[in-house]
PDB file of C-alpha atoms and ligand atoms in Angstrom:
ATOM      1  CA  MET A   1     -43.430 -94.389  13.787  1.00  0.00           C
ATOM      2  CA  ASN A   2     -42.682 -91.053  15.486  1.00  0.00           C
ATOM      3  CA  ALA A   3     -41.685 -88.157  13.259  1.00  0.00           C
ATOM      4  CA  LEU A   4     -39.357 -87.182  16.071  1.00  0.00           C
ATOM      5  CA  LEU A   5     -38.233 -89.129  19.119  1.00  0.00           C
ATOM      6  CA  VAL A   6     -36.074 -87.579  21.824  1.00  0.00           C
ATOM      7  CA  GLU A   7     -34.754 -89.809  24.589  1.00  0.00           C
ATOM      8  CA  ASP A   8     -32.998 -88.648  27.747  1.00  0.00           C
ATOM      9  CA  LEU A   9     -31.631 -85.517  26.085  1.00  0.00           C
ATOM     10  CA  ASN A  10     -28.994 -83.680  28.095  1.00  0.00           C
ATOM     11  CA  VAL A  11     -27.284 -80.430  27.172  1.00  0.00           C
ATOM     12  CA  HIS A  12     -24.514 -78.674  29.052  1.00  0.00           C
ATOM     13  CA  TYR A  13     -22.990 -75.226  28.589  1.00  0.00           C
ATOM     14  CA  GLY A  14     -19.755 -75.771  30.449  1.00  0.00           C
ATOM     15  CA  THR A  15     -20.943 -76.504  33.982  1.00  0.00           C
ATOM     16  CA  ILE A  16     -24.519 -75.316  33.345  1.00  0.00           C
ATOM     17  CA  HIS A  17     -26.833 -78.316  32.948  1.00  0.00           C
ATOM     18  CA  ALA A  18     -29.458 -76.605  30.763  1.00  0.00           C
ATOM     19  CA  VAL A  19     -31.416 -79.705  29.657  1.00  0.00           C
ATOM     20  CA  GLN A  20     -31.523 -82.497  32.229  1.00  0.00           C
ATOM     21  CA  GLY A  21     -32.714 -85.660  30.579  1.00  0.00           C
ATOM     22  CA  VAL A  22     -35.894 -84.813  28.683  1.00  0.00           C
ATOM     23  CA  SER A  23     -37.756 -87.408  26.612  1.00  0.00           C
ATOM     24  CA  PHE A  24     -40.588 -86.689  24.219  1.00  0.00           C
ATOM     25  CA  SER A  25     -42.035 -87.641  20.904  1.00  0.00           C
ATOM     26  CA  VAL A  26     -43.807 -85.902  18.072  1.00  0.00           C
ATOM     27  CA  ASN A  27     -46.064 -87.995  15.865  1.00  0.00           C
ATOM     28  CA  GLU A  28     -46.546 -87.276  12.209  1.00  0.00           C
ATOM     29  CA  GLY A  29     -49.222 -84.624  11.693  1.00  0.00           C
ATOM     30  CA  GLU A  30     -49.214 -83.425  15.300  1.00  0.00           C
ATOM     31  CA  ILE A  31     -48.702 -80.013  16.799  1.00  0.00           C
ATOM     32  CA  VAL A  32     -46.703 -80.444  20.011  1.00  0.00           C
ATOM     33  CA  SER A  33     -45.798 -77.597  22.373  1.00  0.00           C
ATOM     34  CA  ILE A  34     -43.120 -77.327  25.009  1.00  0.00           C
ATOM     35  CA  VAL A  35     -44.022 -74.602  27.460  1.00  0.00           C
ATOM     36  CA  GLY A  36     -41.861 -73.048  30.119  1.00  0.00           C
ATOM     37  CA  SER A  37     -40.699 -69.763  31.565  1.00  0.00           C
ATOM     38  CA  ASN A  38     -37.617 -67.789  30.578  1.00  0.00           C
ATOM     39  CA  GLY A  39     -34.424 -69.838  31.016  1.00  0.00           C
ATOM     40  CA  ALA A  40     -36.226 -73.206  31.294  1.00  0.00           C
ATOM     41  CA  GLY A  41     -34.214 -74.632  28.383  1.00  0.00           C
ATOM     42  CA  LYS A  42     -36.711 -74.324  25.505  1.00  0.00           C
ATOM     43  CA  SER A  43     -34.358 -72.751  22.975  1.00  0.00           C
ATOM     44  CA  THR A  44     -31.580 -75.124  23.967  1.00  0.00           C
ATOM     45  CA  ILE A  45     -33.790 -78.077  22.998  1.00  0.00           C
ATOM     46  CA  MET A  46     -34.535 -76.409  19.649  1.00  0.00           C
ATOM     47  CA  TRP A  47     -30.864 -75.578  19.006  1.00  0.00           C
ATOM     48  CA  THR A  48     -29.939 -79.183  19.707  1.00  0.00           C
ATOM     49  CA  LEU A  49     -32.564 -80.452  17.255  1.00  0.00           C
ATOM     50  CA  ALA A  50     -31.290 -78.000  14.624  1.00  0.00           C
ATOM     51  CA  GLY A  51     -27.679 -79.113  15.134  1.00  0.00           C
ATOM     52  CA  VAL A  52     -26.464 -75.770  16.472  1.00  0.00           C
ATOM     53  CA  VAL A  53     -25.720 -76.971  20.018  1.00  0.00           C
ATOM     54  CA  PRO A  54     -24.361 -80.490  20.576  1.00  0.00           C
ATOM     55  CA  PRO A  55     -26.085 -82.650  23.215  1.00  0.00           C
ATOM     56  CA  SER A  56     -24.022 -84.050  26.076  1.00  0.00           C
ATOM     57  CA  GLY A  57     -26.186 -87.152  26.281  1.00  0.00           C
ATOM     58  CA  GLY A  58     -29.255 -88.936  24.995  1.00  0.00           C
ATOM     59  CA  ARG A  59     -30.454 -89.512  21.471  1.00  0.00           C
ATOM     60  CA  VAL A  60     -32.651 -87.971  18.829  1.00  0.00           C
ATOM     61  CA  LEU A  61     -34.301 -89.945  16.036  1.00  0.00           C
ATOM     62  CA  ILE A  62     -35.996 -88.485  12.956  1.00  0.00           C
ATOM     63  CA  LYS A  63     -38.350 -91.092  11.532  1.00  0.00           C
ATOM     64  CA  GLY A  64     -36.340 -93.756  13.323  1.00  0.00           C
ATOM     65  CA  ASN A  65     -32.950 -92.569  12.064  1.00  0.00           C
ATOM     66  CA  PRO A  66     -30.292 -90.803  14.147  1.00  0.00           C
ATOM     67  CA  LEU A  67     -30.212 -87.013  13.842  1.00  0.00           C
ATOM     68  CA  PRO A  68     -27.280 -85.948  11.639  1.00  0.00           C
ATOM     69  CA  SER A  69     -24.760 -83.700  13.396  1.00  0.00           C
ATOM     70  CA  LYS A  70     -24.473 -80.906  10.817  1.00  0.00           C
ATOM     71  CA  PRO A  71     -27.237 -78.282  10.460  1.00  0.00           C
ATOM     72  CA  HIS A  72     -27.415 -78.524   6.644  1.00  0.00           C
ATOM     73  CA  GLU A  73     -27.756 -82.311   6.826  1.00  0.00           C
ATOM     74  CA  ILE A  74     -30.586 -81.856   9.311  1.00  0.00           C
ATOM     75  CA  VAL A  75     -32.360 -79.423   6.954  1.00  0.00           C
ATOM     76  CA  ALA A  76     -31.902 -81.954   4.161  1.00  0.00           C
ATOM     77  CA  ARG A  77     -33.657 -84.521   6.355  1.00  0.00           C
ATOM     78  CA  GLY A  78     -36.685 -82.259   6.555  1.00  0.00           C
ATOM     79  CA  LEU A  79     -36.257 -80.293   9.790  1.00  0.00           C
ATOM     80  CA  ALA A  80     -36.432 -76.481   9.701  1.00  0.00           C
ATOM     81  CA  LEU A  81     -36.085 -74.083  12.630  1.00  0.00           C
ATOM     82  CA  VAL A  82     -37.745 -70.693  12.931  1.00  0.00           C
ATOM     83  CA  PRO A  83     -35.452 -69.198  15.567  1.00  0.00           C
ATOM     84  CA  GLU A  84     -36.421 -67.033  18.514  1.00  0.00           C
ATOM     85  CA  ARG A  85     -36.651 -63.324  17.626  1.00  0.00           C
ATOM     86  CA  ARG A  86     -36.962 -64.175  13.917  1.00  0.00           C
ATOM     87  CA  ARG A  87     -33.253 -63.687  13.007  1.00  0.00           C
ATOM     88  CA  LEU A  88     -33.993 -62.280   9.591  1.00  0.00           C
ATOM     89  CA  PHE A  89     -31.434 -60.604   7.368  1.00  0.00           C
ATOM     90  CA  SER A  90     -32.821 -57.151   8.100  1.00  0.00           C
ATOM     91  CA  ALA A  91     -30.905 -55.338   5.340  1.00  0.00           C
ATOM     92  CA  LEU A  92     -32.159 -57.823   2.751  1.00  0.00           C
ATOM     93  CA  THR A  93     -35.550 -57.641   1.088  1.00  0.00           C
ATOM     94  CA  VAL A  94     -38.422 -60.017   1.730  1.00  0.00           C
ATOM     95  CA  ARG A  95     -37.665 -61.752  -1.573  1.00  0.00           C
ATOM     96  CA  GLU A  96     -33.970 -62.162  -0.692  1.00  0.00           C
ATOM     97  CA  ASN A  97     -34.825 -63.582   2.731  1.00  0.00           C
ATOM     98  CA  LEU A  98     -37.147 -66.123   1.139  1.00  0.00           C
ATOM     99  CA  ILE A  99     -34.510 -67.150  -1.383  1.00  0.00           C
ATOM    100  CA  MET A 100     -31.995 -67.637   1.462  1.00  0.00           C
ATOM    101  CA  GLY A 101     -34.409 -70.177   2.935  1.00  0.00           C
ATOM    102  CA  ALA A 102     -34.453 -72.069  -0.349  1.00  0.00           C
ATOM    103  CA  TYR A 103     -30.713 -72.652  -0.517  1.00  0.00           C
ATOM    104  CA  ARG A 104     -31.362 -76.361  -0.748  1.00  0.00           C
ATOM    105  CA  ARG A 105     -33.271 -75.852  -4.004  1.00  0.00           C
ATOM    106  CA  ARG A 106     -31.340 -75.269  -7.177  1.00  0.00           C
ATOM    107  CA  ASP A 107     -34.016 -74.849  -9.834  1.00  0.00           C
ATOM    108  CA  GLU A 108     -35.954 -71.634 -10.222  1.00  0.00           C
ATOM    109  CA  GLU A 109     -39.274 -73.359 -10.797  1.00  0.00           C
ATOM    110  CA  SER A 110     -39.429 -75.049  -7.393  1.00  0.00           C
ATOM    111  CA  VAL A 111     -38.251 -71.854  -5.670  1.00  0.00           C
ATOM    112  CA  LYS A 112     -41.138 -70.059  -7.370  1.00  0.00           C
ATOM    113  CA  ALA A 113     -43.577 -72.768  -6.356  1.00  0.00           C
ATOM    114  CA  GLU A 114     -42.461 -72.608  -2.694  1.00  0.00           C
ATOM    115  CA  MET A 115     -42.723 -68.820  -2.749  1.00  0.00           C
ATOM    116  CA  GLU A 116     -46.259 -69.145  -4.084  1.00  0.00           C
ATOM    117  CA  ARG A 117     -47.058 -71.494  -1.181  1.00  0.00           C
ATOM    118  CA  CYS A 118     -45.823 -68.811   1.248  1.00  0.00           C
ATOM    119  CA  PHE A 119     -48.052 -66.200  -0.414  1.00  0.00           C
ATOM    120  CA  GLN A 120     -51.020 -68.527   0.011  1.00  0.00           C
ATOM    121  CA  LEU A 121     -50.267 -68.620   3.746  1.00  0.00           C
ATOM    122  CA  PHE A 122     -49.318 -64.946   4.058  1.00  0.00           C
ATOM    123  CA  PRO A 123     -50.690 -62.857   1.150  1.00  0.00           C
ATOM    124  CA  ILE A 124     -49.174 -59.658   2.600  1.00  0.00           C
ATOM    125  CA  LEU A 125     -45.659 -60.919   1.818  1.00  0.00           C
ATOM    126  CA  ARG A 126     -46.316 -60.703  -1.911  1.00  0.00           C
ATOM    127  CA  GLU A 127     -46.950 -56.974  -1.519  1.00  0.00           C
ATOM    128  CA  ARG A 128     -43.788 -56.576   0.554  1.00  0.00           C
ATOM    129  CA  LEU A 129     -41.417 -58.526  -1.728  1.00  0.00           C
ATOM    130  CA  GLY A 130     -39.107 -55.602  -2.506  1.00  0.00           C
ATOM    131  CA  GLN A 131     -39.157 -54.156   1.013  1.00  0.00           C
ATOM    132  CA  ARG A 132     -36.251 -54.585   3.434  1.00  0.00           C
ATOM    133  CA  SER A 133     -37.266 -57.048   6.121  1.00  0.00           C
ATOM    134  CA  GLY A 134     -36.022 -54.736   8.877  1.00  0.00           C
ATOM    135  CA  THR A 135     -38.806 -52.291   7.999  1.00  0.00           C
ATOM    136  CA  LEU A 136     -41.639 -54.832   8.372  1.00  0.00           C
ATOM    137  CA  SER A 137     -43.947 -54.905  11.384  1.00  0.00           C
ATOM    138  CA  GLY A 138     -43.286 -57.540  14.055  1.00  0.00           C
ATOM    139  CA  GLY A 139     -46.117 -59.715  12.781  1.00  0.00           C
ATOM    140  CA  GLU A 140     -44.920 -59.471   9.194  1.00  0.00           C
ATOM    141  CA  GLN A 141     -41.399 -60.356  10.282  1.00  0.00           C
ATOM    142  CA  GLN A 142     -42.711 -63.495  11.983  1.00  0.00           C
ATOM    143  CA  MET A 143     -44.658 -64.405   8.848  1.00  0.00           C
ATOM    144  CA  LEU A 144     -41.466 -63.961   6.839  1.00  0.00           C
ATOM    145  CA  ALA A 145     -39.429 -66.033   9.301  1.00  0.00           C
ATOM    146  CA  ILE A 146     -41.952 -68.889   9.062  1.00  0.00           C
ATOM    147  CA  SER A 147     -42.033 -68.548   5.285  1.00  0.00           C
ATOM    148  CA  ARG A 148     -38.252 -68.646   5.055  1.00  0.00           C
ATOM    149  CA  ALA A 149     -38.335 -71.997   6.872  1.00  0.00           C
ATOM    150  CA  ILE A 150     -41.178 -73.226   4.634  1.00  0.00           C
ATOM    151  CA  MET A 151     -38.963 -72.509   1.606  1.00  0.00           C
ATOM    152  CA  SER A 152     -36.860 -75.550   2.529  1.00  0.00           C
ATOM    153  CA  ASP A 153     -40.002 -77.714   2.225  1.00  0.00           C
ATOM    154  CA  PRO A 154     -39.718 -79.138   5.757  1.00  0.00           C
ATOM    155  CA  LYS A 155     -41.485 -82.240   7.047  1.00  0.00           C
ATOM    156  CA  ILE A 156     -41.068 -80.995  10.612  1.00  0.00           C
ATOM    157  CA  LEU A 157     -41.218 -77.315  11.503  1.00  0.00           C
ATOM    158  CA  LEU A 158     -39.590 -76.142  14.743  1.00  0.00           C
ATOM    159  CA  LEU A 159     -40.932 -72.830  16.062  1.00  0.00           C
ATOM    160  CA  ASP A 160     -39.101 -71.023  18.872  1.00  0.00           C
ATOM    161  CA  GLU A 161     -41.542 -68.577  20.524  1.00  0.00           C
ATOM    162  CA  PRO A 162     -43.380 -67.652  17.319  1.00  0.00           C
ATOM    163  CA  THR A 163     -45.661 -65.160  19.091  1.00  0.00           C
ATOM    164  CA  LEU A 164     -43.022 -63.337  21.162  1.00  0.00           C
ATOM    165  CA  GLY A 165     -43.802 -59.618  21.251  1.00  0.00           C
ATOM    166  CA  LEU A 166     -46.808 -59.794  18.935  1.00  0.00           C
ATOM    167  CA  ALA A 167     -50.182 -58.099  19.505  1.00  0.00           C
ATOM    168  CA  PRO A 168     -53.066 -60.459  20.488  1.00  0.00           C
ATOM    169  CA  LEU A 169     -54.769 -60.288  17.086  1.00  0.00           C
ATOM    170  CA  ILE A 170     -51.511 -61.125  15.329  1.00  0.00           C
ATOM    171  CA  VAL A 171     -50.871 -63.975  17.786  1.00  0.00           C
ATOM    172  CA  GLU A 172     -54.216 -65.443  16.779  1.00  0.00           C
ATOM    173  CA  ALA A 173     -53.382 -65.093  13.081  1.00  0.00           C
ATOM    174  CA  VAL A 174     -50.018 -66.811  13.574  1.00  0.00           C
ATOM    175  CA  MET A 175     -51.657 -69.660  15.516  1.00  0.00           C
ATOM    176  CA  ASN A 176     -54.245 -70.135  12.780  1.00  0.00           C
ATOM    177  CA  THR A 177     -51.480 -70.315  10.198  1.00  0.00           C
ATOM    178  CA  ILE A 178     -49.643 -72.918  12.275  1.00  0.00           C
ATOM    179  CA  ILE A 179     -52.811 -75.044  12.219  1.00  0.00           C
ATOM    180  CA  ARG A 180     -53.041 -74.575   8.462  1.00  0.00           C
ATOM    181  CA  ILE A 181     -49.400 -75.537   7.928  1.00  0.00           C
ATOM    182  CA  ARG A 182     -50.028 -78.706   9.929  1.00  0.00           C
ATOM    183  CA  ASP A 183     -53.195 -79.435   7.966  1.00  0.00           C
ATOM    184  CA  GLU A 184     -51.126 -79.190   4.790  1.00  0.00           C
ATOM    185  CA  GLY A 185     -48.951 -82.056   6.036  1.00  0.00           C
ATOM    186  CA  VAL A 186     -46.158 -80.511   8.108  1.00  0.00           C
ATOM    187  CA  THR A 187     -45.508 -81.790  11.644  1.00  0.00           C
ATOM    188  CA  VAL A 188     -45.014 -78.944  14.142  1.00  0.00           C
ATOM    189  CA  LEU A 189     -42.979 -78.688  17.344  1.00  0.00           C
ATOM    190  CA  MET A 190     -43.085 -75.297  19.049  1.00  0.00           C
ATOM    191  CA  VAL A 191     -41.787 -73.870  22.278  1.00  0.00           C
ATOM    192  CA  GLU A 192     -43.606 -70.988  23.916  1.00  0.00           C
ATOM    193  CA  GLN A 193     -43.474 -68.850  26.992  1.00  0.00           C
ATOM    194  CA  ASN A 194     -46.901 -67.354  26.274  1.00  0.00           C
ATOM    195  CA  ALA A 195     -48.548 -70.680  26.649  1.00  0.00           C
ATOM    196  CA  THR A 196     -52.327 -70.455  26.505  1.00  0.00           C
ATOM    197  CA  GLN A 197     -52.834 -70.182  22.749  1.00  0.00           C
ATOM    198  CA  ALA A 198     -49.970 -72.564  21.996  1.00  0.00           C
ATOM    199  CA  LEU A 199     -51.440 -75.286  24.229  1.00  0.00           C
ATOM    200  CA  GLU A 200     -54.961 -74.717  22.925  1.00  0.00           C
ATOM    201  CA  ILE A 201     -53.936 -75.625  19.362  1.00  0.00           C
ATOM    202  CA  SER A 202     -51.582 -78.450  20.392  1.00  0.00           C
ATOM    203  CA  ASP A 203     -52.372 -82.149  20.300  1.00  0.00           C
ATOM    204  CA  ARG A 204     -50.002 -82.587  23.219  1.00  0.00           C
ATOM    205  CA  GLY A 205     -47.984 -80.350  25.479  1.00  0.00           C
ATOM    206  CA  TYR A 206     -45.006 -80.677  27.798  1.00  0.00           C
ATOM    207  CA  ILE A 207     -44.281 -78.323  30.687  1.00  0.00           C
ATOM    208  CA  LEU A 208     -40.562 -77.613  31.056  1.00  0.00           C
ATOM    209  CA  GLU A 209     -39.114 -76.328  34.312  1.00  0.00           C
ATOM    210  CA  ALA A 210     -35.381 -75.752  34.838  1.00  0.00           C
ATOM    211  CA  GLY A 211     -34.388 -78.311  32.230  1.00  0.00           C
ATOM    212  CA  LEU A 212     -36.914 -80.988  33.247  1.00  0.00           C
ATOM    213  CA  PHE A 213     -40.445 -81.915  32.163  1.00  0.00           C
ATOM    214  CA  VAL A 214     -42.831 -81.649  35.092  1.00  0.00           C
ATOM    215  CA  LYS A 215     -46.113 -82.374  33.335  1.00  0.00           C
ATOM    216  CA  THR A 216     -47.471 -83.599  30.021  1.00  0.00           C
ATOM    217  CA  GLY A 217     -50.889 -84.134  28.503  1.00  0.00           C
ATOM    218  CA  PRO A 218     -53.284 -83.086  25.749  1.00  0.00           C
ATOM    219  CA  GLY A 219     -52.701 -79.394  24.924  1.00  0.00           C
ATOM    220  CA  PRO A 220     -56.222 -78.083  25.639  1.00  0.00           C
ATOM    221  CA  GLU A 221     -56.271 -79.970  28.970  1.00  0.00           C
ATOM    222  CA  LEU A 222     -52.994 -78.383  30.077  1.00  0.00           C
ATOM    223  CA  ALA A 223     -54.291 -74.991  28.965  1.00  0.00           C
ATOM    224  CA  MET A 224     -57.203 -75.429  31.411  1.00  0.00           C
ATOM    225  CA  ASP A 225     -55.159 -76.949  34.271  1.00  0.00           C
ATOM    226  CA  PRO A 226     -55.528 -74.533  37.230  1.00  0.00           C
ATOM    227  CA  GLU A 227     -52.051 -75.284  38.597  1.00  0.00           C
ATOM    228  CA  ILE A 228     -50.451 -74.605  35.225  1.00  0.00           C
ATOM    229  CA  ARG A 229     -52.543 -71.507  34.687  1.00  0.00           C
ATOM    230  CA  ARG A 230     -51.264 -70.144  37.997  1.00  0.00           C
ATOM    231  CA  ALA A 231     -47.637 -70.966  37.289  1.00  0.00           C
ATOM    232  CA  TYR A 232     -47.289 -70.229  33.578  1.00  0.00           C
ATOM    233  CA  LEU A 233     -50.274 -68.552  32.102  1.00  0.00           C
ATOM    234  CA  GLY A 234     -50.618 -65.581  34.371  1.00  0.00           C
ATOM    235  CA  GLY A 235     -53.609 -66.861  36.370  1.00  0.00           C
TER     236      GLY A 235
HETATM  237  N1  ADP B   1     -24.716 -69.984  25.051  1.00  0.00           N
HETATM  238  C1  ADP B   1     -24.967 -70.202  26.333  1.00  0.00           C
HETATM  239  N2  ADP B   1     -23.954 -70.301  27.227  1.00  0.00           N
HETATM  240  C2  ADP B   1     -24.188 -70.543  28.534  1.00  0.00           C
HETATM  241  N3  ADP B   1     -25.413 -70.696  29.065  1.00  0.00           N
HETATM  242  C3  ADP B   1     -26.461 -70.622  28.227  1.00  0.00           C
HETATM  243  C4  ADP B   1     -26.305 -70.365  26.822  1.00  0.00           C
HETATM  244  N4  ADP B   1     -27.527 -70.348  26.253  1.00  0.00           N
HETATM  245  C5  ADP B   1     -28.404 -70.560  27.245  1.00  0.00           C
HETATM  246  N5  ADP B   1     -27.770 -70.733  28.434  1.00  0.00           N
HETATM  247  C6  ADP B   1     -28.414 -71.041  29.731  1.00  0.00           C
HETATM  248  O1  ADP B   1     -29.137 -72.246  29.600  1.00  0.00           O
HETATM  249  C7  ADP B   1     -30.392 -72.157  30.280  1.00  0.00           C
HETATM  250  C8  ADP B   1     -31.514 -72.392  29.274  1.00  0.00           C
HETATM  251  O2  ADP B   1     -31.534 -71.332  28.315  1.00  0.00           O
HETATM  252  P1  ADP B   1     -32.535 -71.314  27.088  1.00  0.00           P
HETATM  253  O3  ADP B   1     -32.515 -72.627  26.422  1.00  0.00           O
HETATM  254  O4  ADP B   1     -32.200 -70.117  26.258  1.00  0.00           O
HETATM  255  O5  ADP B   1     -33.941 -71.112  27.819  1.00  0.00           O
HETATM  256  P2  ADP B   1     -35.358 -70.591  27.251  1.00  0.00           P
HETATM  257  O6  ADP B   1     -35.302 -70.645  25.762  1.00  0.00           O
HETATM  258  O7  ADP B   1     -36.364 -71.527  27.836  1.00  0.00           O
HETATM  259  O8  ADP B   1     -35.524 -69.201  27.754  1.00  0.00           O
HETATM  260  C9  ADP B   1     -30.421 -70.798  30.933  1.00  0.00           C
HETATM  261  O9  ADP B   1     -29.975 -70.937  32.259  1.00  0.00           O
HETATM  262  C10 ADP B   1     -29.434 -69.980  30.116  1.00  0.00           C
HETATM  263  O10 ADP B   1     -28.858 -68.959  30.879  1.00  0.00           O
HETATM  264 MG1   MG B   2     -35.606 -69.182  24.332  1.00  0.00          MG
END
């Protein structure tokens, strides 16, 4: 059974038809990427999956069951979104941001255990616990944003442009962590504008253009596709 199945998804903003009937699936244990340029509709798809923007048509199934309509119900079903541009609480410390991600957990022990899991992935965060998140580097902020989502113990992690604005070495570190998170049993769906690295680590990829998929295939194959390289990957 698919971890996530999206069929004929449509999203409108008033008269703007931002997502025009896209269908895709994510199997358990996969990394799947949706790649497209600015304004293609990537974030809109993510917002719809997270329950922030209502679809105007189509259906979404999580493990065969309809997606709940309220964001907190969706989190409870095991979906967690790392939004574009991190959206951290910049005046709050690293520790406070992590605890905000754990709002589903009541007992201190499991919060501690989840925090420990984040430190295994990103050891630097342990050293930064008392620091305000707004003063972290871009890479550290992305690590914190991913960790905050991990705190809800998701089955499916949604990443909206996780490498946006990061230096190449940091991009590589983030990609390696995404592989590790998947290897630890979390299914990953990410959208990216900087597509090469995302496609290279993806089991499958979808190319999104003006609200429509124009191509799909194994991630590494798409990453090598000359036509796609010309159009999306800067040659
Ligand atoms: N809140 C909104 N209201 C109206 N139009 C929007 C809104 N958010 C996004 N759009 C439009 O929907 C289209 C897709 O946007 P978006 O999903 O943010 O694309 P991407 O994430 O791929 O850059 C764009 O044309 C954008 O201008
Ligand atoms: Mg976006």
